[in-house]
Amino acid sequence: NTIKLWNLRTNQEIATLTGHSDYVNSVAFSPDGNTLASGSDDKTIKLWNLRKNQEIATLTGHSHFVFSVAFSPDGNTLASSSVDYTIKLWRVPQ
């Protein structure tokens, strides 16, 4: 339920993002690198502002575990897939 971001050059942890209530299965960076999406067994997708290391939004709608998230090339749309046999498209808040 925790995401840790690391600086690979220094091998130091730079941020810990907490908010999910169950396992995190997938993460994706937006094309501009400013937003991280995470999908979890808690059936939610969370969007994180990486400049502030804060949660931006929680997206709900899946009825089972979210196991994959991916941004569109322009970063305006997020796709999520779930064990509920659905793929959902979300408009990314600006």
mmCIF file of N, CA and C in Angstrom:
data_model
loop_
_atom_site.group_PDB
_atom_site.id
_atom_site.type_symbol
_atom_site.label_atom_id
_atom_site.label_comp_id
_atom_site.label_asym_id
_atom_site.label_seq_id
_atom_site.Cartn_x
_atom_site.Cartn_y
_atom_site.Cartn_z
ATOM 1 N N ASN A 1 0.806 -1.202 0.000
ATOM 2 C CA ASN A 1 0.000 0.000 0.000
ATOM 3 C C ASN A 1 0.848 1.266 0.000
ATOM 4 N N THR A 2 2.149 1.098 -0.150
ATOM 5 C CA THR A 2 3.081 2.220 -0.161
ATOM 6 C C THR A 2 3.911 2.189 -1.431
ATOM 7 N N ILE A 3 4.154 3.366 -1.988
ATOM 8 C CA ILE A 3 5.016 3.511 -3.161
ATOM 9 C C ILE A 3 6.249 4.270 -2.710
ATOM 10 N N LYS A 4 7.405 3.736 -3.040
ATOM 11 C CA LYS A 4 8.654 4.413 -2.707
ATOM 12 C C LYS A 4 9.356 4.798 -4.001
ATOM 13 N N LEU A 5 9.811 6.050 -4.073
ATOM 14 C CA LEU A 5 10.554 6.553 -5.220
ATOM 15 C C LEU A 5 12.016 6.693 -4.818
ATOM 16 N N TRP A 6 12.888 6.257 -5.728
ATOM 17 C CA TRP A 6 14.317 6.226 -5.439
ATOM 18 C C TRP A 6 15.098 6.995 -6.486
ATOM 19 N N ASN A 7 16.178 7.638 -6.051
ATOM 20 C CA ASN A 7 17.153 8.220 -6.957
ATOM 21 C C ASN A 7 18.156 7.114 -7.257
ATOM 22 N N LEU A 8 18.179 6.651 -8.491
ATOM 23 C CA LEU A 8 19.043 5.521 -8.837
ATOM 24 C C LEU A 8 20.518 5.902 -8.890
ATOM 25 N N ARG A 9 20.810 7.170 -9.063
ATOM 26 C CA ARG A 9 22.211 7.595 -9.065
ATOM 27 C C ARG A 9 22.815 7.533 -7.667
ATOM 28 N N THR A 10 22.019 7.958 -6.673
ATOM 29 C CA THR A 10 22.531 8.003 -5.299
ATOM 30 C C THR A 10 22.059 6.826 -4.454
ATOM 31 N N ASN A 11 21.134 6.033 -5.014
ATOM 32 C CA ASN A 11 20.544 4.899 -4.303
ATOM 33 C C ASN A 11 19.865 5.344 -3.003
ATOM 34 N N GLN A 12 19.262 6.544 -3.042
ATOM 35 C CA GLN A 12 18.564 7.061 -1.871
ATOM 36 C C GLN A 12 17.075 7.204 -2.165
ATOM 37 N N GLU A 13 16.277 6.914 -1.154
ATOM 38 C CA GLU A 13 14.838 7.113 -1.266
ATOM 39 C C GLU A 13 14.546 8.606 -1.281
ATOM 40 N N ILE A 14 13.707 9.039 -2.247
ATOM 41 C CA ILE A 14 13.393 10.463 -2.340
ATOM 42 C C ILE A 14 11.954 10.781 -1.944
ATOM 43 N N ALA A 15 11.087 9.765 -1.934
ATOM 44 C CA ALA A 15 9.695 10.014 -1.541
ATOM 45 C C ALA A 15 9.012 8.708 -1.180
ATOM 46 N N THR A 16 8.052 8.808 -0.279
ATOM 47 C CA THR A 16 7.163 7.700 0.056
ATOM 48 C C THR A 16 5.742 8.205 -0.119
ATOM 49 N N LEU A 17 4.975 7.515 -0.958
ATOM 50 C CA LEU A 17 3.592 7.894 -1.235
ATOM 51 C C LEU A 17 2.679 6.865 -0.585
ATOM 52 N N THR A 18 1.865 7.307 0.354
ATOM 53 C CA THR A 18 0.943 6.399 1.029
ATOM 54 C C THR A 18 -0.485 6.873 0.801
ATOM 55 N N GLY A 19 -1.390 5.937 0.686
ATOM 56 C CA GLY A 19 -2.782 6.295 0.474
ATOM 57 C C GLY A 19 -3.653 5.111 0.121
ATOM 58 N N HIS A 20 -3.085 4.125 -0.571
ATOM 59 C CA HIS A 20 -3.856 2.922 -0.879
ATOM 60 C C HIS A 20 -4.037 2.094 0.392
ATOM 61 N N SER A 21 -5.132 1.359 0.449
ATOM 62 C CA SER A 21 -5.397 0.524 1.621
ATOM 63 C C SER A 21 -5.073 -0.948 1.375
ATOM 64 N N ASP A 22 -4.492 -1.251 0.205
ATOM 65 C CA ASP A 22 -4.129 -2.634 -0.114
ATOM 66 C C ASP A 22 -2.943 -2.595 -1.077
ATOM 67 N N TYR A 23 -2.516 -3.755 -1.552
ATOM 68 C CA TYR A 23 -1.350 -3.859 -2.426
ATOM 69 C C TYR A 23 -1.452 -2.948 -3.644
ATOM 70 N N VAL A 24 -0.326 -2.350 -4.031
ATOM 71 C CA VAL A 24 -0.220 -1.591 -5.272
ATOM 72 C C VAL A 24 0.315 -2.540 -6.333
ATOM 73 N N ASN A 25 -0.425 -2.693 -7.432
ATOM 74 C CA ASN A 25 -0.068 -3.645 -8.481
ATOM 75 C C ASN A 25 0.641 -3.024 -9.669
ATOM 76 N N SER A 26 0.400 -1.748 -9.919
ATOM 77 C CA SER A 26 0.922 -1.136 -11.128
ATOM 78 C C SER A 26 1.119 0.352 -10.909
ATOM 79 N N VAL A 27 2.161 0.890 -11.513
ATOM 80 C CA VAL A 27 2.371 2.337 -11.537
ATOM 81 C C VAL A 27 2.745 2.751 -12.950
ATOM 82 N N ALA A 28 2.472 4.014 -13.269
ATOM 83 C CA ALA A 28 2.854 4.570 -14.571
ATOM 84 C C ALA A 28 3.163 6.047 -14.388
ATOM 85 N N PHE A 29 4.235 6.496 -15.032
ATOM 86 C CA PHE A 29 4.591 7.909 -15.034
ATOM 87 C C PHE A 29 3.936 8.583 -16.228
ATOM 88 N N SER A 30 3.422 9.791 -16.025
ATOM 89 C CA SER A 30 2.879 10.565 -17.140
ATOM 90 C C SER A 30 4.017 10.926 -18.087
ATOM 91 N N PRO A 31 3.699 11.221 -19.356
ATOM 92 C CA PRO A 31 4.759 11.557 -20.311
ATOM 93 C C PRO A 31 5.628 12.742 -19.879
ATOM 94 N N ASP A 32 5.056 13.715 -19.169
ATOM 95 C CA ASP A 32 5.862 14.856 -18.727
ATOM 96 C C ASP A 32 6.618 14.583 -17.424
ATOM 97 N N GLY A 33 6.365 13.418 -16.808
ATOM 98 C CA GLY A 33 7.074 13.035 -15.595
ATOM 99 C C GLY A 33 6.584 13.698 -14.323
ATOM 100 N N ASN A 34 5.516 14.480 -14.405
ATOM 101 C CA ASN A 34 5.033 15.208 -13.227
ATOM 102 C C ASN A 34 3.970 14.473 -12.428
ATOM 103 N N THR A 35 3.372 13.445 -13.026
ATOM 104 C CA THR A 35 2.278 12.723 -12.382
ATOM 105 C C THR A 35 2.571 11.232 -12.393
ATOM 106 N N LEU A 36 2.224 10.568 -11.307
ATOM 107 C CA LEU A 36 2.315 9.120 -11.211
ATOM 108 C C LEU A 36 0.909 8.587 -10.991
ATOM 109 N N ALA A 37 0.551 7.528 -11.698
ATOM 110 C CA ALA A 37 -0.714 6.826 -11.471
ATOM 111 C C ALA A 37 -0.389 5.493 -10.821
ATOM 112 N N SER A 38 -1.233 5.074 -9.885
ATOM 113 C CA SER A 38 -1.049 3.773 -9.238
ATOM 114 C C SER A 38 -2.382 3.043 -9.177
ATOM 115 N N GLY A 39 -2.339 1.743 -9.455
ATOM 116 C CA GLY A 39 -3.527 0.896 -9.383
ATOM 117 C C GLY A 39 -3.343 -0.132 -8.287
ATOM 118 N N SER A 40 -4.420 -0.424 -7.562
ATOM 119 C CA SER A 40 -4.290 -1.206 -6.330
ATOM 120 C C SER A 40 -5.364 -2.273 -6.182
ATOM 121 N N ASP A 41 -5.074 -3.220 -5.297
ATOM 122 C CA ASP A 41 -6.067 -4.213 -4.892
ATOM 123 C C ASP A 41 -7.234 -3.572 -4.139
ATOM 124 N N ASP A 42 -7.106 -2.321 -3.721
ATOM 125 C CA ASP A 42 -8.230 -1.648 -3.055
ATOM 126 C C ASP A 42 -9.276 -1.133 -4.048
ATOM 127 N N LYS A 43 -9.105 -1.502 -5.338
ATOM 128 C CA LYS A 43 -10.051 -1.192 -6.423
ATOM 129 C C LYS A 43 -9.990 0.252 -6.886
ATOM 130 N N THR A 44 -8.956 0.987 -6.486
ATOM 131 C CA THR A 44 -8.849 2.391 -6.870
ATOM 132 C C THR A 44 -7.586 2.656 -7.675
ATOM 133 N N ILE A 45 -7.619 3.792 -8.361
ATOM 134 C CA ILE A 45 -6.449 4.355 -9.021
ATOM 135 C C ILE A 45 -6.181 5.676 -8.314
ATOM 136 N N LYS A 46 -4.940 5.920 -7.988
ATOM 137 C CA LYS A 46 -4.584 7.206 -7.391
ATOM 138 C C LYS A 46 -3.636 7.929 -8.330
ATOM 139 N N LEU A 47 -3.805 9.243 -8.403
ATOM 140 C CA LEU A 47 -2.909 10.112 -9.150
ATOM 141 C C LEU A 47 -2.119 10.937 -8.156
ATOM 142 N N TRP A 48 -0.809 11.033 -8.405
ATOM 143 C CA TRP A 48 0.109 11.694 -7.481
ATOM 144 C C TRP A 48 0.858 12.809 -8.195
ATOM 145 N N ASN A 49 0.953 13.970 -7.550
ATOM 146 C CA ASN A 49 1.780 15.069 -8.027
ATOM 147 C C ASN A 49 3.197 14.795 -7.543
ATOM 148 N N LEU A 50 4.117 14.554 -8.477
ATOM 149 C CA LEU A 50 5.476 14.180 -8.083
ATOM 150 C C LEU A 50 6.337 15.375 -7.696
ATOM 151 N N ARG A 51 5.909 16.574 -8.028
ATOM 152 C CA ARG A 51 6.663 17.753 -7.576
ATOM 153 C C ARG A 51 6.428 18.013 -6.089
ATOM 154 N N LYS A 52 5.200 17.703 -5.639
ATOM 155 C CA LYS A 52 4.845 17.928 -4.235
ATOM 156 C C LYS A 52 4.748 16.631 -3.438
ATOM 157 N N ASN A 53 4.848 15.484 -4.140
ATOM 158 C CA ASN A 53 4.686 14.166 -3.513
ATOM 159 C C ASN A 53 3.369 14.080 -2.749
ATOM 160 N N GLN A 54 2.297 14.554 -3.412
ATOM 161 C CA GLN A 54 0.970 14.555 -2.807
ATOM 162 C C GLN A 54 -0.036 13.896 -3.734
ATOM 163 N N GLU A 55 -1.060 13.315 -3.131
ATOM 164 C CA GLU A 55 -2.153 12.730 -3.898
ATOM 165 C C GLU A 55 -2.975 13.838 -4.550
ATOM 166 N N ILE A 56 -3.280 13.656 -5.838
ATOM 167 C CA ILE A 56 -4.104 14.611 -6.585
ATOM 168 C C ILE A 56 -5.558 14.156 -6.600
ATOM 169 N N ALA A 57 -5.764 12.863 -6.856
ATOM 170 C CA ALA A 57 -7.127 12.352 -7.034
ATOM 171 C C ALA A 57 -7.162 10.861 -6.775
ATOM 172 N N THR A 58 -8.345 10.378 -6.400
ATOM 173 C CA THR A 58 -8.627 8.950 -6.320
ATOM 174 C C THR A 58 -9.742 8.655 -7.305
ATOM 175 N N LEU A 59 -9.485 7.720 -8.213
ATOM 176 C CA LEU A 59 -10.458 7.339 -9.236
ATOM 177 C C LEU A 59 -11.091 6.015 -8.827
ATOM 178 N N THR A 60 -12.411 5.993 -8.764
ATOM 179 C CA THR A 60 -13.131 4.784 -8.384
ATOM 180 C C THR A 60 -14.081 4.381 -9.497
ATOM 181 N N GLY A 61 -14.353 3.105 -9.601
ATOM 182 C CA GLY A 61 -15.264 2.606 -10.620
ATOM 183 C C GLY A 61 -15.078 1.130 -10.905
ATOM 184 N N HIS A 62 -13.912 0.594 -10.592
ATOM 185 C CA HIS A 62 -13.692 -0.838 -10.762
ATOM 186 C C HIS A 62 -14.306 -1.592 -9.583
ATOM 187 N N SER A 63 -14.800 -2.794 -9.859
ATOM 188 C CA SER A 63 -15.411 -3.603 -8.800
ATOM 189 C C SER A 63 -14.473 -4.695 -8.288
ATOM 190 N N HIS A 64 -13.245 -4.702 -8.791
ATOM 191 C CA HIS A 64 -12.255 -5.678 -8.329
ATOM 192 C C HIS A 64 -10.871 -5.052 -8.458
ATOM 193 N N PHE A 65 -9.830 -5.825 -8.135
ATOM 194 C CA PHE A 65 -8.452 -5.332 -8.139
ATOM 195 C C PHE A 65 -8.108 -4.624 -9.448
ATOM 196 N N VAL A 66 -7.390 -3.499 -9.346
ATOM 197 C CA VAL A 66 -6.834 -2.815 -10.516
ATOM 198 C C VAL A 66 -5.422 -3.347 -10.695
ATOM 199 N N PHE A 67 -5.141 -3.937 -11.878
ATOM 200 C CA PHE A 67 -3.812 -4.526 -12.033
ATOM 201 C C PHE A 67 -2.951 -3.869 -13.090
ATOM 202 N N SER A 68 -3.465 -2.855 -13.803
ATOM 203 C CA SER A 68 -2.621 -2.175 -14.774
ATOM 204 C C SER A 68 -3.123 -0.757 -15.007
ATOM 205 N N VAL A 69 -2.183 0.179 -15.133
ATOM 206 C CA VAL A 69 -2.497 1.560 -15.486
ATOM 207 C C VAL A 69 -1.498 2.031 -16.532
ATOM 208 N N ALA A 70 -1.959 2.899 -17.451
ATOM 209 C CA ALA A 70 -1.079 3.430 -18.498
ATOM 210 C C ALA A 70 -1.620 4.770 -18.980
ATOM 211 N N PHE A 71 -0.711 5.720 -19.187
ATOM 212 C CA PHE A 71 -1.074 7.026 -19.723
ATOM 213 C C PHE A 71 -1.064 6.996 -21.245
ATOM 214 N N SER A 72 -1.920 7.815 -21.850
ATOM 215 C CA SER A 72 -1.864 8.042 -23.291
ATOM 216 C C SER A 72 -0.615 8.866 -23.593
ATOM 217 N N PRO A 73 -0.154 8.870 -24.851
ATOM 218 C CA PRO A 73 1.055 9.633 -25.187
ATOM 219 C C PRO A 73 0.967 11.126 -24.852
ATOM 220 N N ASP A 74 -0.232 11.715 -24.919
ATOM 221 C CA ASP A 74 -0.358 13.139 -24.593
ATOM 222 C C ASP A 74 -0.573 13.384 -23.100
ATOM 223 N N GLY A 75 -0.747 12.317 -22.312
ATOM 224 C CA GLY A 75 -0.905 12.435 -20.869
ATOM 225 C C GLY A 75 -2.279 12.865 -20.402
ATOM 226 N N ASN A 76 -3.221 13.052 -21.314
ATOM 227 C CA ASN A 76 -4.554 13.530 -20.939
ATOM 228 C C ASN A 76 -5.523 12.418 -20.568
ATOM 229 N N THR A 77 -5.189 11.183 -20.919
ATOM 230 C CA THR A 77 -6.063 10.043 -20.657
ATOM 231 C C THR A 77 -5.264 8.963 -19.946
ATOM 232 N N LEU A 78 -5.914 8.308 -18.993
ATOM 233 C CA LEU A 78 -5.322 7.180 -18.288
ATOM 234 C C LEU A 78 -6.195 5.961 -18.543
ATOM 235 N N ALA A 79 -5.587 4.850 -18.889
ATOM 236 C CA ALA A 79 -6.307 3.583 -19.043
ATOM 237 C C ALA A 79 -6.013 2.716 -17.830
ATOM 238 N N SER A 80 -7.041 2.018 -17.356
ATOM 239 C CA SER A 80 -6.855 1.073 -16.255
ATOM 240 C C SER A 80 -7.555 -0.228 -16.607
ATOM 241 N N SER A 81 -6.968 -1.329 -16.159
ATOM 242 C CA SER A 81 -7.600 -2.634 -16.354
ATOM 243 C C SER A 81 -7.707 -3.310 -14.997
ATOM 244 N N SER A 82 -8.696 -4.200 -14.912
ATOM 245 C CA SER A 82 -9.034 -4.772 -13.615
ATOM 246 C C SER A 82 -9.385 -6.242 -13.743
ATOM 247 N N VAL A 83 -9.335 -6.933 -12.616
ATOM 248 C CA VAL A 83 -9.781 -8.315 -12.528
ATOM 249 C C VAL A 83 -11.289 -8.404 -12.779
ATOM 250 N N ASP A 84 -11.995 -7.269 -12.769
ATOM 251 C CA ASP A 84 -13.428 -7.268 -13.069
ATOM 252 C C ASP A 84 -13.708 -7.364 -14.574
ATOM 253 N N TYR A 85 -12.659 -7.628 -15.372
ATOM 254 C CA TYR A 85 -12.769 -7.817 -16.828
ATOM 255 C C TYR A 85 -13.146 -6.541 -17.566
ATOM 256 N N THR A 86 -12.770 -5.382 -17.019
ATOM 257 C CA THR A 86 -13.041 -4.132 -17.714
ATOM 258 C C THR A 86 -11.755 -3.344 -17.903
ATOM 259 N N ILE A 87 -11.788 -2.511 -18.926
ATOM 260 C CA ILE A 87 -10.774 -1.486 -19.148
ATOM 261 C C ILE A 87 -11.515 -0.163 -19.092
ATOM 262 N N LYS A 88 -11.012 0.750 -18.299
ATOM 263 C CA LYS A 88 -11.663 2.055 -18.173
ATOM 264 C C LYS A 88 -10.699 3.136 -18.640
ATOM 265 N N LEU A 89 -11.261 4.163 -19.267
ATOM 266 C CA LEU A 89 -10.497 5.331 -19.691
ATOM 267 C C LEU A 89 -10.923 6.513 -18.833
ATOM 268 N N TRP A 90 -9.929 7.222 -18.327
ATOM 269 C CA TRP A 90 -10.163 8.332 -17.406
ATOM 270 C C TRP A 90 -9.526 9.599 -17.963
ATOM 271 N N ARG A 91 -10.225 10.727 -17.844
ATOM 272 C CA ARG A 91 -9.624 12.018 -18.169
ATOM 273 C C ARG A 91 -8.756 12.425 -16.981
ATOM 274 N N VAL A 92 -7.503 12.747 -17.261
ATOM 275 C CA VAL A 92 -6.562 13.112 -16.198
ATOM 276 C C VAL A 92 -6.805 14.570 -15.808
ATOM 277 N N PRO A 93 -7.063 14.851 -14.527
ATOM 278 C CA PRO A 93 -7.267 16.243 -14.108
ATOM 279 C C PRO A 93 -6.003 17.067 -14.324
ATOM 280 N N GLN A 94 -6.187 18.291 -14.746
ATOM 281 C CA GLN A 94 -5.038 19.175 -15.008
ATOM 282 C C GLN A 94 -4.697 20.012 -13.805
#
